Coordinates of C-alpha atoms in Angstrom, one line a residue:
M30 CA 7.8 -7.4 20.7
T31 CA 5.9 -5.7 23.5
N32 CA 2.2 -6.4 23.5
A33 CA 0.7 -2.9 22.9
D34 CA -2.8 -4.4 22.7
A35 CA -3.0 -6.5 25.8
E36 CA -6.3 -8.2 26.5
T37 CA -8.1 -6.2 29.2
S38 CA -10.2 -9.2 30.3
R39 CA -7.1 -10.9 31.9
P40 CA -6.3 -9.7 35.4
E41 CA -3.5 -7.2 35.6
G42 CA 0.0 -8.8 35.8
E43 CA -1.3 -12.2 34.6
L44 CA 0.3 -13.4 31.4
D45 CA -1.6 -15.2 28.6
P46 CA 0.3 -18.5 28.1
T47 CA -0.9 -18.7 24.5
D48 CA 0.5 -15.2 23.7
P49 CA 3.9 -15.5 22.0
W50 CA 4.8 -12.0 23.2
A51 CA 4.5 -13.4 26.8
R52 CA 7.0 -16.2 25.9
E53 CA 10.0 -13.9 25.2
A54 CA 12.6 -16.6 25.9
Q55 CA 11.3 -18.6 22.9
T56 CA 10.0 -15.8 20.7
F57 CA 13.0 -13.6 21.2
P58 CA 15.7 -16.0 22.4
R59 CA 19.1 -14.7 23.4
L60 CA 21.8 -17.0 22.0
S61 CA 24.6 -18.3 24.1
E62 CA 28.0 -16.8 23.5
E63 CA 29.1 -20.1 21.9
M64 CA 26.1 -20.2 19.6
A65 CA 26.6 -16.5 18.6
E66 CA 30.2 -17.3 17.7
R67 CA 29.1 -20.1 15.4
V68 CA 26.5 -17.9 13.8
A69 CA 29.0 -15.2 13.2
R70 CA 31.1 -17.5 11.0
Y71 CA 28.4 -17.4 8.3
G72 CA 28.4 -13.6 7.9
S73 CA 30.3 -10.4 8.1
K74 CA 30.4 -7.9 10.9
E75 CA 29.4 -4.3 10.4
Q76 CA 28.5 -1.1 12.4
L77 CA 25.2 0.7 12.1
A78 CA 24.9 4.4 12.9
P79 CA 22.1 5.4 15.3
H80 CA 18.6 5.2 13.8
T81 CA 19.9 3.6 10.5
L82 CA 16.9 1.9 8.7
V83 CA 17.9 -1.7 8.2
F84 CA 14.7 -3.1 6.8
Q85 CA 11.3 -1.7 5.7
R86 CA 7.8 -3.1 5.3
G87 CA 7.4 -4.4 1.8
D88 CA 11.1 -5.3 1.3
R89 CA 11.9 -8.7 0.0
G90 CA 15.0 -10.9 0.4
R91 CA 16.4 -9.1 3.4
D92 CA 19.4 -10.5 5.3
F93 CA 19.5 -12.2 8.7
L94 CA 21.0 -10.0 11.4
L95 CA 22.6 -11.1 14.7
I96 CA 23.0 -8.2 17.1
L97 CA 26.4 -8.1 18.8
E98 CA 26.1 -4.7 20.5
G99 CA 23.4 -2.0 20.8
T100 CA 19.8 -2.6 19.6
I101 CA 17.6 -3.0 16.6
E102 CA 14.1 -1.4 17.1
V103 CA 11.3 -3.3 15.3
F104 CA 8.5 -0.9 14.6
E105 CA 5.4 -0.2 12.6
L106 CA 3.9 3.0 11.4
D107 CA 0.6 4.4 12.8
D108 CA -2.0 5.9 10.5
D109 CA -0.4 9.3 10.8
G110 CA 3.0 7.9 9.9
T111 CA 4.4 7.9 13.5
A112 CA 6.8 5.1 14.3
R113 CA 5.5 2.8 17.1
V114 CA 8.3 0.6 18.4
L115 CA 7.0 -3.0 19.0
R116 CA 10.2 -4.3 20.6
P117 CA 13.9 -3.4 20.8
Q118 CA 16.0 -6.4 20.0
L119 CA 19.2 -6.8 22.2
A120 CA 22.7 -8.2 22.0
R121 CA 22.8 -11.9 20.9
E122 CA 19.2 -11.7 19.6
F123 CA 18.4 -12.0 15.9
T124 CA 16.1 -10.3 13.5
G125 CA 13.6 -11.8 11.1
E126 CA 10.5 -14.0 10.9
L127 CA 9.1 -16.5 8.4
D128 CA 9.8 -14.2 5.4
L129 CA 13.4 -15.3 5.7
F130 CA 12.3 -18.8 4.4
N131 CA 10.5 -17.4 1.4
D132 CA 10.5 -14.3 -0.8
R133 CA 7.4 -12.6 0.5
A134 CA 7.3 -8.9 1.4
I135 CA 8.1 -8.3 5.1
L136 CA 5.5 -6.9 7.5
V137 CA 7.4 -4.6 9.8
N138 CA 10.3 -2.1 9.9
G139 CA 13.6 -2.2 11.7
R140 CA 16.1 0.5 12.6
A141 CA 19.3 0.7 14.7
G142 CA 18.7 2.1 18.2
P143 CA 19.9 5.4 19.6
A144 CA 23.5 4.1 20.2
L145 CA 26.1 2.6 17.9
T146 CA 25.0 -0.9 16.9
R147 CA 27.2 -3.8 15.8
V148 CA 25.7 -6.7 13.9
V149 CA 26.6 -9.8 11.9
R150 CA 24.9 -9.7 8.5
I151 CA 24.2 -13.0 6.9
K152 CA 23.1 -13.2 3.3
R153 CA 20.1 -15.4 2.4
A154 CA 22.1 -18.3 0.9
D155 CA 24.4 -18.3 3.9
F156 CA 21.5 -18.2 6.2
R157 CA 20.0 -21.3 4.7
R158 CA 23.4 -23.0 5.0
L159 CA 23.5 -22.0 8.7
V160 CA 20.1 -23.5 9.4
Q161 CA 21.1 -26.8 7.7
S162 CA 24.6 -27.0 9.1
E163 CA 23.8 -26.0 12.7
P164 CA 20.6 -27.9 13.6
D165 CA 20.4 -26.9 17.2
I166 CA 20.6 -23.2 16.2
G167 CA 18.2 -23.8 13.3
E168 CA 15.6 -25.2 15.7
V169 CA 15.8 -22.1 17.9
I170 CA 15.5 -19.8 14.9
M171 CA 12.6 -21.7 13.4
R172 CA 10.6 -21.8 16.7
A173 CA 11.2 -18.0 17.1
F174 CA 10.1 -17.2 13.6
I175 CA 6.9 -19.2 13.9
L176 CA 6.0 -17.6 17.2
R177 CA 6.7 -14.1 15.9
R178 CA 4.3 -14.7 13.0
V179 CA 1.7 -16.1 15.4
G180 CA 2.2 -13.0 17.6
L181 CA 1.7 -10.6 14.7
I182 CA -1.5 -12.4 13.7
K183 CA -2.8 -12.5 17.3
H184 CA -2.3 -8.8 17.9
G185 CA -3.1 -7.6 14.3
Q186 CA 0.4 -6.0 13.9
G187 CA 1.7 -5.5 10.4
A188 CA -1.9 -6.3 9.4
A189 CA -4.2 -5.6 6.5
V190 CA -7.7 -4.3 7.5
L191 CA -10.7 -6.1 6.1
I192 CA -14.0 -4.2 6.1
G193 CA -17.2 -5.8 5.1
P194 CA -20.3 -7.6 6.3
A195 CA -19.3 -10.8 8.1
H196 CA -21.9 -13.0 6.3
S197 CA -20.8 -11.9 2.8
V198 CA -19.4 -14.6 0.6
D199 CA -16.7 -12.2 -0.6
T200 CA -15.7 -11.2 2.9
L201 CA -15.3 -14.8 3.8
R202 CA -13.4 -15.5 0.6
L203 CA -10.8 -12.8 1.5
Q204 CA -10.7 -13.7 5.1
Q205 CA -10.0 -17.4 4.3
F206 CA -7.3 -16.4 1.9
L207 CA -5.5 -14.3 4.5
N208 CA -5.9 -17.0 7.1
R209 CA -4.5 -19.7 4.9
N210 CA -1.5 -17.5 4.1
A211 CA -0.9 -16.7 7.8
Y212 CA -1.2 -13.0 7.0
P213 CA -2.1 -10.7 10.0
M214 CA -5.5 -8.9 9.6
R215 CA -8.0 -6.8 11.5
V216 CA -11.6 -7.4 10.5
F217 CA -14.4 -4.9 10.9
D218 CA -18.0 -6.2 10.5
T219 CA -19.9 -3.3 8.9
E220 CA -23.2 -4.7 10.3
K221 CA -22.0 -4.9 13.9
D222 CA -18.8 -2.9 14.5
A223 CA -19.4 0.7 15.6
D224 CA -16.0 1.8 14.1
A225 CA -16.8 0.4 10.7
G226 CA -19.0 3.4 9.7
G227 CA -16.2 5.8 10.4
L228 CA -13.8 3.8 8.2
L229 CA -16.3 3.8 5.3
E230 CA -16.5 7.6 5.5
C231 CA -12.8 8.0 5.8
F232 CA -12.2 6.1 2.6
S233 CA -15.4 7.4 0.8
L234 CA -16.7 3.8 0.4
R235 CA -20.2 2.7 -0.5
A236 CA -21.9 -0.4 0.7
D237 CA -21.9 -1.9 -2.8
E238 CA -18.1 -1.6 -2.9
L239 CA -17.6 -3.9 0.1
P240 CA -15.7 -5.9 1.1
V241 CA -12.6 -3.6 1.1
V242 CA -9.0 -4.4 2.1
V243 CA -7.1 -1.4 3.4
L244 CA -3.3 -1.5 3.1
P245 CA -0.6 0.6 4.7
G246 CA -0.5 4.0 3.2
H247 CA -4.4 4.1 3.1
R248 CA -4.6 2.2 -0.2
A249 CA -8.0 0.6 -0.5
L250 CA -8.7 -2.5 -2.6
R251 CA -12.4 -2.8 -3.4
N252 CA -13.5 -6.4 -3.4
P253 CA -10.2 -7.6 -5.0
T254 CA -9.5 -10.9 -6.7
L255 CA -7.3 -13.2 -4.8
A256 CA -4.5 -12.6 -7.3
A257 CA -4.8 -8.8 -7.0
L258 CA -4.8 -9.1 -3.2
A259 CA -1.8 -11.4 -3.2
D260 CA 0.2 -9.0 -5.4
A261 CA -0.7 -6.0 -3.3
L262 CA 0.3 -7.6 0.0
G263 CA 3.6 -9.1 -1.4
I264 CA 2.4 -12.6 -0.8
T265 CA 3.0 -13.6 -4.4
E266 CA 6.5 -14.9 -5.0
D267 CA 8.3 -14.6 -8.3
F268 CA 10.8 -17.1 -9.7
D269 CA 13.2 -17.2 -12.5
H270 CA 11.1 -18.2 -15.5
E271 CA 14.1 -19.6 -17.2
S272 CA 14.6 -22.1 -14.4
V273 CA 14.1 -25.8 -15.2
F274 CA 12.4 -27.8 -12.4
D275 CA 12.9 -31.5 -11.8
L276 CA 9.4 -32.0 -10.3
A277 CA 6.1 -30.2 -10.4
V278 CA 3.5 -31.0 -7.8
V279 CA 0.0 -29.5 -8.2
G280 CA -1.5 -29.1 -4.7
A281 CA 1.0 -28.8 -1.8
G282 CA -1.1 -30.3 1.0
P283 CA 0.3 -33.1 3.2
A284 CA 0.2 -35.6 0.3
G285 CA 1.6 -33.0 -2.1
L286 CA 4.5 -32.2 0.2
A287 CA 5.6 -35.8 0.5
P288 CA 7.3 -36.0 -2.9
R289 CA 9.3 -32.8 -2.1
Y290 CA 11.0 -34.5 0.9
T291 CA 11.0 -38.1 -0.2
G292 CA 11.7 -37.6 -3.9
P293 CA 15.1 -38.2 -5.6
R294 CA 18.1 -36.3 -4.5
S295 CA 20.7 -34.8 -6.8
E296 CA 23.9 -36.7 -7.1
N297 CA 26.2 -33.8 -5.9
A298 CA 24.0 -32.0 -3.4
A299 CA 22.4 -32.8 0.0
N300 CA 19.2 -31.1 -0.9
T301 CA 16.2 -32.5 -2.7
V302 CA 16.1 -31.5 -6.4
G303 CA 14.2 -28.4 -7.4
A304 CA 10.5 -28.7 -7.1
L305 CA 7.7 -26.3 -8.2
M306 CA 4.4 -26.5 -6.2
P307 CA 1.6 -24.2 -7.5
R308 CA -1.4 -23.7 -5.2
S309 CA -4.5 -21.6 -5.6
L310 CA -4.9 -20.3 -2.0
A311 CA -1.8 -20.7 0.2
I312 CA 0.7 -19.3 -2.3
G313 CA 3.7 -19.1 0.0
V314 CA 3.5 -22.8 1.1
A315 CA 4.4 -23.9 -2.4
S316 CA 7.3 -21.6 -2.6
I317 CA 8.7 -22.5 0.8
A318 CA 8.4 -26.2 0.2
G319 CA 10.0 -25.9 -3.2
R320 CA 13.2 -24.4 -2.0

């Protein structure tokens, strides 16, 4: 993705080495022809007409796409609904970020470019099989997905907007929750930020209603509970309530994660048996680890 919000303090032409958008070879790697051929075995080829919408912010469970020809434009919507392209992805690049390893709502949109686009579409179950069976490709994908999420957080793209006094206990509570769930955000301190007053007027907010989280579509959550915020942002993951789990670990920190990877394995499968890991703050960590 192109950095639309480059830091002005850095001399022109000088790249920030900590910025994933400046590390395109790792953040948006182009697979070798041999790797692309191996990836293609896990999916099916299809053609996309120009400007076809292929994924949308808020979607869950989207497929992994490897681009064979043409482009996929990753974009977000400005406040007035205008699409702003963050980056066009090219042949032998792939779409997605960390949402492909869980069932959270995705943060950005994607559409086919202006020319005919050909892709390999890989379903979620086959994508997991790809990552496990092709470790060299899986490493490239995982690194790219992590860097893409870091880039979104660094530049506040696909972000929620948190408005409130920085010293407020509730502002800190919401900010900590978003940080722990690696969710992009932009924070406006109502006591210091000159733009905060205009935001309050725009949403007809009073000081006693702060902090407020503003979501895409101008929906405002006034001092929400963590559960309500997680639901609204698509952080909460659902699961089949009829499922039977082999192991339940309450608290999925380093010690809690250990049983997930060192616990017993099923007799007829290479994967660890099913585990459920509820947590109070970093909801997605439990779900990712439990898969």
